[in-house]
Amino acid sequence: MKNKTLRTSSMKLKKVIAASLAISVLFAFTGCGSPSTTDNAKQESSSTTETGSTDELNEKLNDLYQQENQLFADHKDAWDKAFGLMSKSTAVNAKNENYADVLANTVESNKDSFSEEEYETLSKDIETIRGIEEEISKLEKETAASESSDSSSSKSDESTGVGVFRDFKGKDLDGNDVDDSLFAKNKVTVVNFWFSGCKPCVEELSKLNELNETLKEMGGEVVGINTDTLDNNEAGIKEAKEILKAQGVSYKNLTFDSNSTVGKYYGNIMTFPTTVLVDKDGNIVGEPFMGGIDDQSNYDQLMKQIQSVLDQN
């Protein structure tokens, strides 16, 4: 399962992957390569992080996130089971914990649910992820140190949601250009982050499609962002379109540059699926909504948030 199936910068998306956690994602949630390739890439990344521009550091971060995603993809059945055992509270608290520890705690606390082979596979993957996370931590510190005060201010806006979709430029999955006018014309836009390998993400797609029909009558719409499709990833786009078609989804799904403002925001997402509300000015309003809206209580909570935004218009 991503895009870092439960974090980004696809590659964080798949960071607390779905279970509200999945990672595809992006999760995604997913890249290619074998575990041995992952280890080699990790060592190479470690040896080349002493210097480099912010763009170069971000590229290395994205590579590490993709390595995590590839592990989820290589052992998809076992990780789908693990993510399915994650509780919503685990997803909510994951931001404050080491990602490898979150995964390890889930696997250990549900050890009897896995076969001996599954448990051994998950345990080995978690140790590889622990090493990747150490490299990510080092790179994130270097990235922070290389940014100017202006960049730091912008990053703060990204983390709070201010202007994340302002000046947006991207495409839909059919290759048509999309810009920030999409958000400007809506009273509210519901943006759902998901990735193809995230089972909870896929399971809520039909409900999101129903929500889109409801929002049209209220002056809004639903937009999907599959983290596997970023940077016009042709394989990811093809897979996402097949899933959307199978689920009867008609609302827009977008791809864009992972180094854009919204791409960087997505890189900080820790759980999948995650849904946010966007106002006319491209600002994310309220707190991100984590978990599938195919659960009625979650759906009702999201509708309350939507109505709150509509009441302010």
Coordinates of N, CA and C in Angstrom, one line a residue, residues 155-256:
K155 N 6.1 27.6 4.4 CA 5.9 26.3 4.9 C 4.9 26.3 6.0
S156 N 4.9 27.4 6.8 CA 4.0 27.5 7.9 C 2.6 27.6 7.3
D157 N 2.4 28.3 6.2 CA 1.1 28.4 5.6 C 0.6 27.1 5.1
E158 N 1.6 26.3 4.5 CA 1.2 25.0 4.0 C 0.7 24.1 5.2
S159 N 1.4 24.1 6.3 CA 1.0 23.3 7.4 C -0.4 23.7 8.0
T160 N -0.7 25.0 7.9 CA -2.0 25.4 8.5 C -3.1 25.4 7.5
G161 N -2.8 25.2 6.2 CA -3.8 25.2 5.2 C -4.1 26.5 4.5
V162 N -3.4 27.6 4.9 CA -3.6 28.9 4.3 C -3.1 28.9 2.8
G163 N -3.9 29.2 1.9 CA -3.5 29.3 0.5 C -3.0 28.1 -0.2
V164 N -3.3 26.9 0.4 CA -2.7 25.7 -0.2 C -3.1 25.5 -1.7
F165 N -4.4 25.8 -2.0 CA -4.9 25.7 -3.3 C -4.9 27.0 -4.1
R166 N -4.4 28.0 -3.6 CA -4.3 29.3 -4.3 C -3.3 29.2 -5.4
D167 N -3.6 29.7 -6.5 CA -2.7 29.6 -7.7 C -2.5 28.2 -8.1
F168 N -3.5 27.3 -7.8 CA -3.3 25.9 -8.2 C -3.2 25.7 -9.7
K169 N -2.4 24.8 -10.1 CA -2.3 24.4 -11.5 C -2.1 22.9 -11.6
G170 N -2.9 22.2 -12.4 CA -2.7 20.8 -12.5 C -3.6 20.3 -13.7
K171 N -3.9 19.1 -13.7 CA -4.7 18.5 -14.7 C -5.7 17.5 -14.1
D172 N -6.8 17.2 -14.8 CA -7.6 16.1 -14.4 C -7.0 14.8 -15.0
L173 N -7.5 13.6 -14.7 CA -6.9 12.4 -15.1 C -7.0 12.1 -16.6
D174 N -7.8 13.0 -17.3 CA -7.9 12.9 -18.8 C -7.0 13.8 -19.4
G175 N -6.2 14.6 -18.7 CA -5.2 15.5 -19.3 C -5.7 16.9 -19.5
N176 N -6.9 17.2 -19.0 CA -7.4 18.6 -19.2 C -6.8 19.5 -18.1
D177 N -6.5 20.7 -18.5 CA -5.9 21.7 -17.5 C -6.9 22.1 -16.5
V178 N -6.5 22.2 -15.2 CA -7.3 22.7 -14.1 C -6.5 23.7 -13.4
D179 N -7.2 24.8 -13.0 CA -6.5 25.8 -12.1 C -7.4 26.2 -11.0
D180 N -7.0 27.3 -10.3 CA -7.6 27.6 -9.0 C -9.1 28.2 -9.2
S181 N -9.5 28.4 -10.5 CA -10.8 28.8 -10.7 C -11.8 27.7 -10.3
L182 N -11.4 26.5 -10.3 CA -12.2 25.4 -9.9 C -12.7 25.6 -8.4
F183 N -11.8 26.1 -7.6 CA -12.2 26.3 -6.2 C -12.9 27.7 -6.0
A184 N -12.5 28.7 -6.9 CA -13.1 30.0 -6.8 C -14.6 30.0 -7.1
K185 N -15.1 29.0 -7.9 CA -16.5 29.0 -8.4 C -17.3 28.3 -7.4
N186 N -16.7 27.5 -6.4 CA -17.5 26.7 -5.5 C -17.7 27.5 -4.2
K187 N -18.8 27.3 -3.5 CA -19.0 27.8 -2.2 C -18.1 27.0 -1.2
V188 N -17.9 25.7 -1.5 CA -17.0 24.9 -0.7 C -16.6 23.7 -1.6
T189 N -15.3 23.3 -1.5 CA -14.8 22.1 -2.3 C -14.3 21.1 -1.3
V190 N -14.8 19.9 -1.4 CA -14.4 18.8 -0.6 C -13.3 18.1 -1.3
V191 N -12.1 18.1 -0.7 CA -10.9 17.4 -1.4 C -10.5 16.2 -0.6
N192 N -10.5 15.1 -1.3 CA -10.3 13.8 -0.7 C -8.9 13.2 -1.2
F193 N -8.0 13.0 -0.2 CA -6.7 12.4 -0.6 C -6.7 10.9 -0.4
W194 N -6.3 10.2 -1.4 CA -6.4 8.7 -1.3 C -5.3 8.2 -2.2
F195 N -5.1 6.8 -2.1 CA -4.2 6.2 -3.0 C -4.7 4.8 -3.4
S196 N -4.3 4.3 -4.5 CA -5.0 3.1 -5.1 C -4.9 1.8 -4.2
G197 N -3.8 1.7 -3.4 CA -3.6 0.5 -2.6 C -4.2 0.6 -1.3
C198 N -5.0 1.7 -1.0 CA -5.6 1.9 0.3 C -7.0 1.4 0.3
K199 N -7.3 0.3 0.9 CA -8.6 -0.3 0.8 C -9.7 0.6 1.4
P200 N -9.5 1.2 2.6 CA -10.5 2.1 3.1 C -10.8 3.3 2.2
C201 N -9.7 3.7 1.5 CA -9.9 4.8 0.5 C -10.8 4.4 -0.6
V202 N -10.6 3.2 -1.2 CA -11.4 2.8 -2.3 C -12.8 2.5 -1.9
E203 N -13.0 2.0 -0.7 CA -14.3 1.6 -0.2 C -15.3 2.8 0.0
E204 N -14.7 4.0 0.2 CA -15.5 5.2 0.4 C -15.8 6.0 -0.9
L205 N -15.2 5.6 -2.0 CA -15.3 6.3 -3.3 C -16.8 6.5 -3.7
S206 N -17.6 5.4 -3.6 CA -19.0 5.6 -4.1 C -19.7 6.5 -3.2
K207 N -19.4 6.5 -1.9 CA -20.1 7.5 -1.0 C -19.7 8.9 -1.3
L208 N -18.4 9.1 -1.6 CA -18.0 10.4 -2.0 C -18.7 10.9 -3.3
N209 N -18.9 9.9 -4.2 CA -19.6 10.3 -5.4 C -21.1 10.7 -5.1
E210 N -21.7 10.1 -4.2 CA -23.0 10.5 -3.7 C -23.0 11.9 -3.1
L211 N -21.9 12.1 -2.3 CA -21.7 13.4 -1.7 C -21.6 14.5 -2.8
N212 N -20.8 14.2 -3.8 CA -20.6 15.2 -4.9 C -22.0 15.6 -5.5
E213 N -22.9 14.6 -5.7 CA -24.2 15.0 -6.3 C -24.9 15.9 -5.3
T214 N -24.8 15.6 -4.0 CA -25.5 16.5 -3.0 C -24.9 17.9 -3.0
L215 N -23.6 17.9 -3.1 CA -22.9 19.2 -3.0 C -23.2 20.1 -4.3
K216 N -23.4 19.5 -5.4 CA -23.7 20.3 -6.6 C -24.9 21.1 -6.4
E217 N -25.9 20.6 -5.7 CA -27.1 21.4 -5.4 C -26.9 22.4 -4.4
M218 N -25.8 22.4 -3.6 CA -25.5 23.3 -2.6 C -24.4 24.3 -3.0
G219 N -23.9 24.2 -4.3 CA -22.9 25.1 -4.8 C -21.5 24.7 -4.5
G220 N -21.3 23.4 -4.4 CA -20.0 22.9 -4.2 C -19.7 21.6 -5.0
E221 N -18.6 21.0 -4.7 CA -18.3 19.7 -5.4 C -17.2 19.0 -4.6
V222 N -17.0 17.7 -5.0 CA -15.9 16.9 -4.4 C -14.8 16.7 -5.5
V223 N -13.6 16.8 -5.0 CA -12.4 16.6 -5.9 C -11.5 15.6 -5.2
G224 N -11.1 14.6 -6.0 CA -10.2 13.6 -5.5 C -8.7 13.9 -5.9
I225 N -7.8 13.5 -5.0 CA -6.4 13.5 -5.3 C -5.8 12.2 -4.9
N226 N -5.5 11.4 -5.9 CA -4.8 10.1 -5.7 C -3.3 10.3 -5.8
T227 N -2.7 10.1 -4.7 CA -1.2 10.4 -4.6 C -0.4 9.6 -5.5
D228 N -0.9 8.5 -6.0 CA -0.1 7.7 -7.0 C -0.1 8.3 -8.3
T229 N -0.9 9.3 -8.6 CA -1.0 10.0 -9.9 C -0.2 11.2 -10.0
L230 N 0.4 11.7 -8.9 CA 1.1 13.0 -9.0 C 2.3 13.0 -10.0
D231 N 2.6 14.2 -10.4 CA 3.7 14.3 -11.5 C 3.3 13.6 -12.8
N232 N 2.0 13.5 -13.0 CA 1.5 12.8 -14.3 C 2.1 11.4 -14.4
N233 N 2.1 10.7 -13.3 CA 2.5 9.3 -13.3 C 1.5 8.5 -14.1
E234 N 1.9 8.1 -15.3 CA 1.0 7.4 -16.3 C 0.5 6.1 -15.7
A235 N 1.3 5.3 -15.1 CA 0.9 4.0 -14.5 C -0.1 4.3 -13.4
G236 N 0.2 5.2 -12.6 CA -0.7 5.6 -11.4 C -2.0 6.1 -11.9
I237 N -2.0 6.9 -13.0 CA -3.2 7.5 -13.5 C -4.1 6.4 -14.1
K238 N -3.5 5.5 -14.8 CA -4.2 4.4 -15.5 C -4.9 3.6 -14.4
E239 N -4.2 3.2 -13.3 CA -4.8 2.4 -12.3 C -5.9 3.1 -11.5
A240 N -5.7 4.4 -11.3 CA -6.7 5.2 -10.6 C -8.0 5.3 -11.4
K241 N -7.8 5.5 -12.7 CA -9.0 5.6 -13.6 C -9.8 4.3 -13.6
E242 N -9.1 3.2 -13.6 CA -9.8 1.9 -13.6 C -10.6 1.7 -12.3
I243 N -10.0 2.1 -11.2 CA -10.6 2.0 -9.9 C -11.9 2.9 -9.8
L244 N -11.7 4.2 -10.3 CA -12.8 5.1 -10.3 C -13.9 4.6 -11.1
K245 N -13.6 4.1 -12.3 CA -14.7 3.6 -13.2 C -15.4 2.4 -12.6
A246 N -14.7 1.5 -11.9 CA -15.3 0.4 -11.3 C -16.2 0.8 -10.2
Q247 N -15.9 1.9 -9.5 CA -16.7 2.3 -8.4 C -17.8 3.3 -8.8
G248 N -17.9 3.6 -10.1 CA -18.9 4.4 -10.6 C -18.7 5.9 -10.2
V249 N -17.5 6.3 -10.1 CA -17.1 7.7 -9.7 C -17.1 8.6 -10.9
S250 N -17.7 9.8 -10.8 CA -17.8 10.8 -11.9 C -17.1 12.1 -11.5
Y251 N -16.8 12.3 -10.2 CA -16.2 13.6 -9.9 C -14.8 13.7 -10.3
K252 N -14.2 14.9 -10.4 CA -12.9 15.1 -10.8 C -11.8 14.6 -9.9
N253 N -10.8 14.0 -10.5 CA -9.6 13.6 -9.7 C -8.4 14.4 -10.4
L254 N -7.5 14.9 -9.6 CA -6.5 15.8 -10.1 C -5.1 15.2 -9.9
T255 N -4.2 15.6 -10.9 CA -2.8 15.3 -10.7 C -2.0 16.6 -10.8
F256 N -0.9 16.8 -10.2 CA -0.1 18.0 -10.2 C 1.3 17.7 -9.8

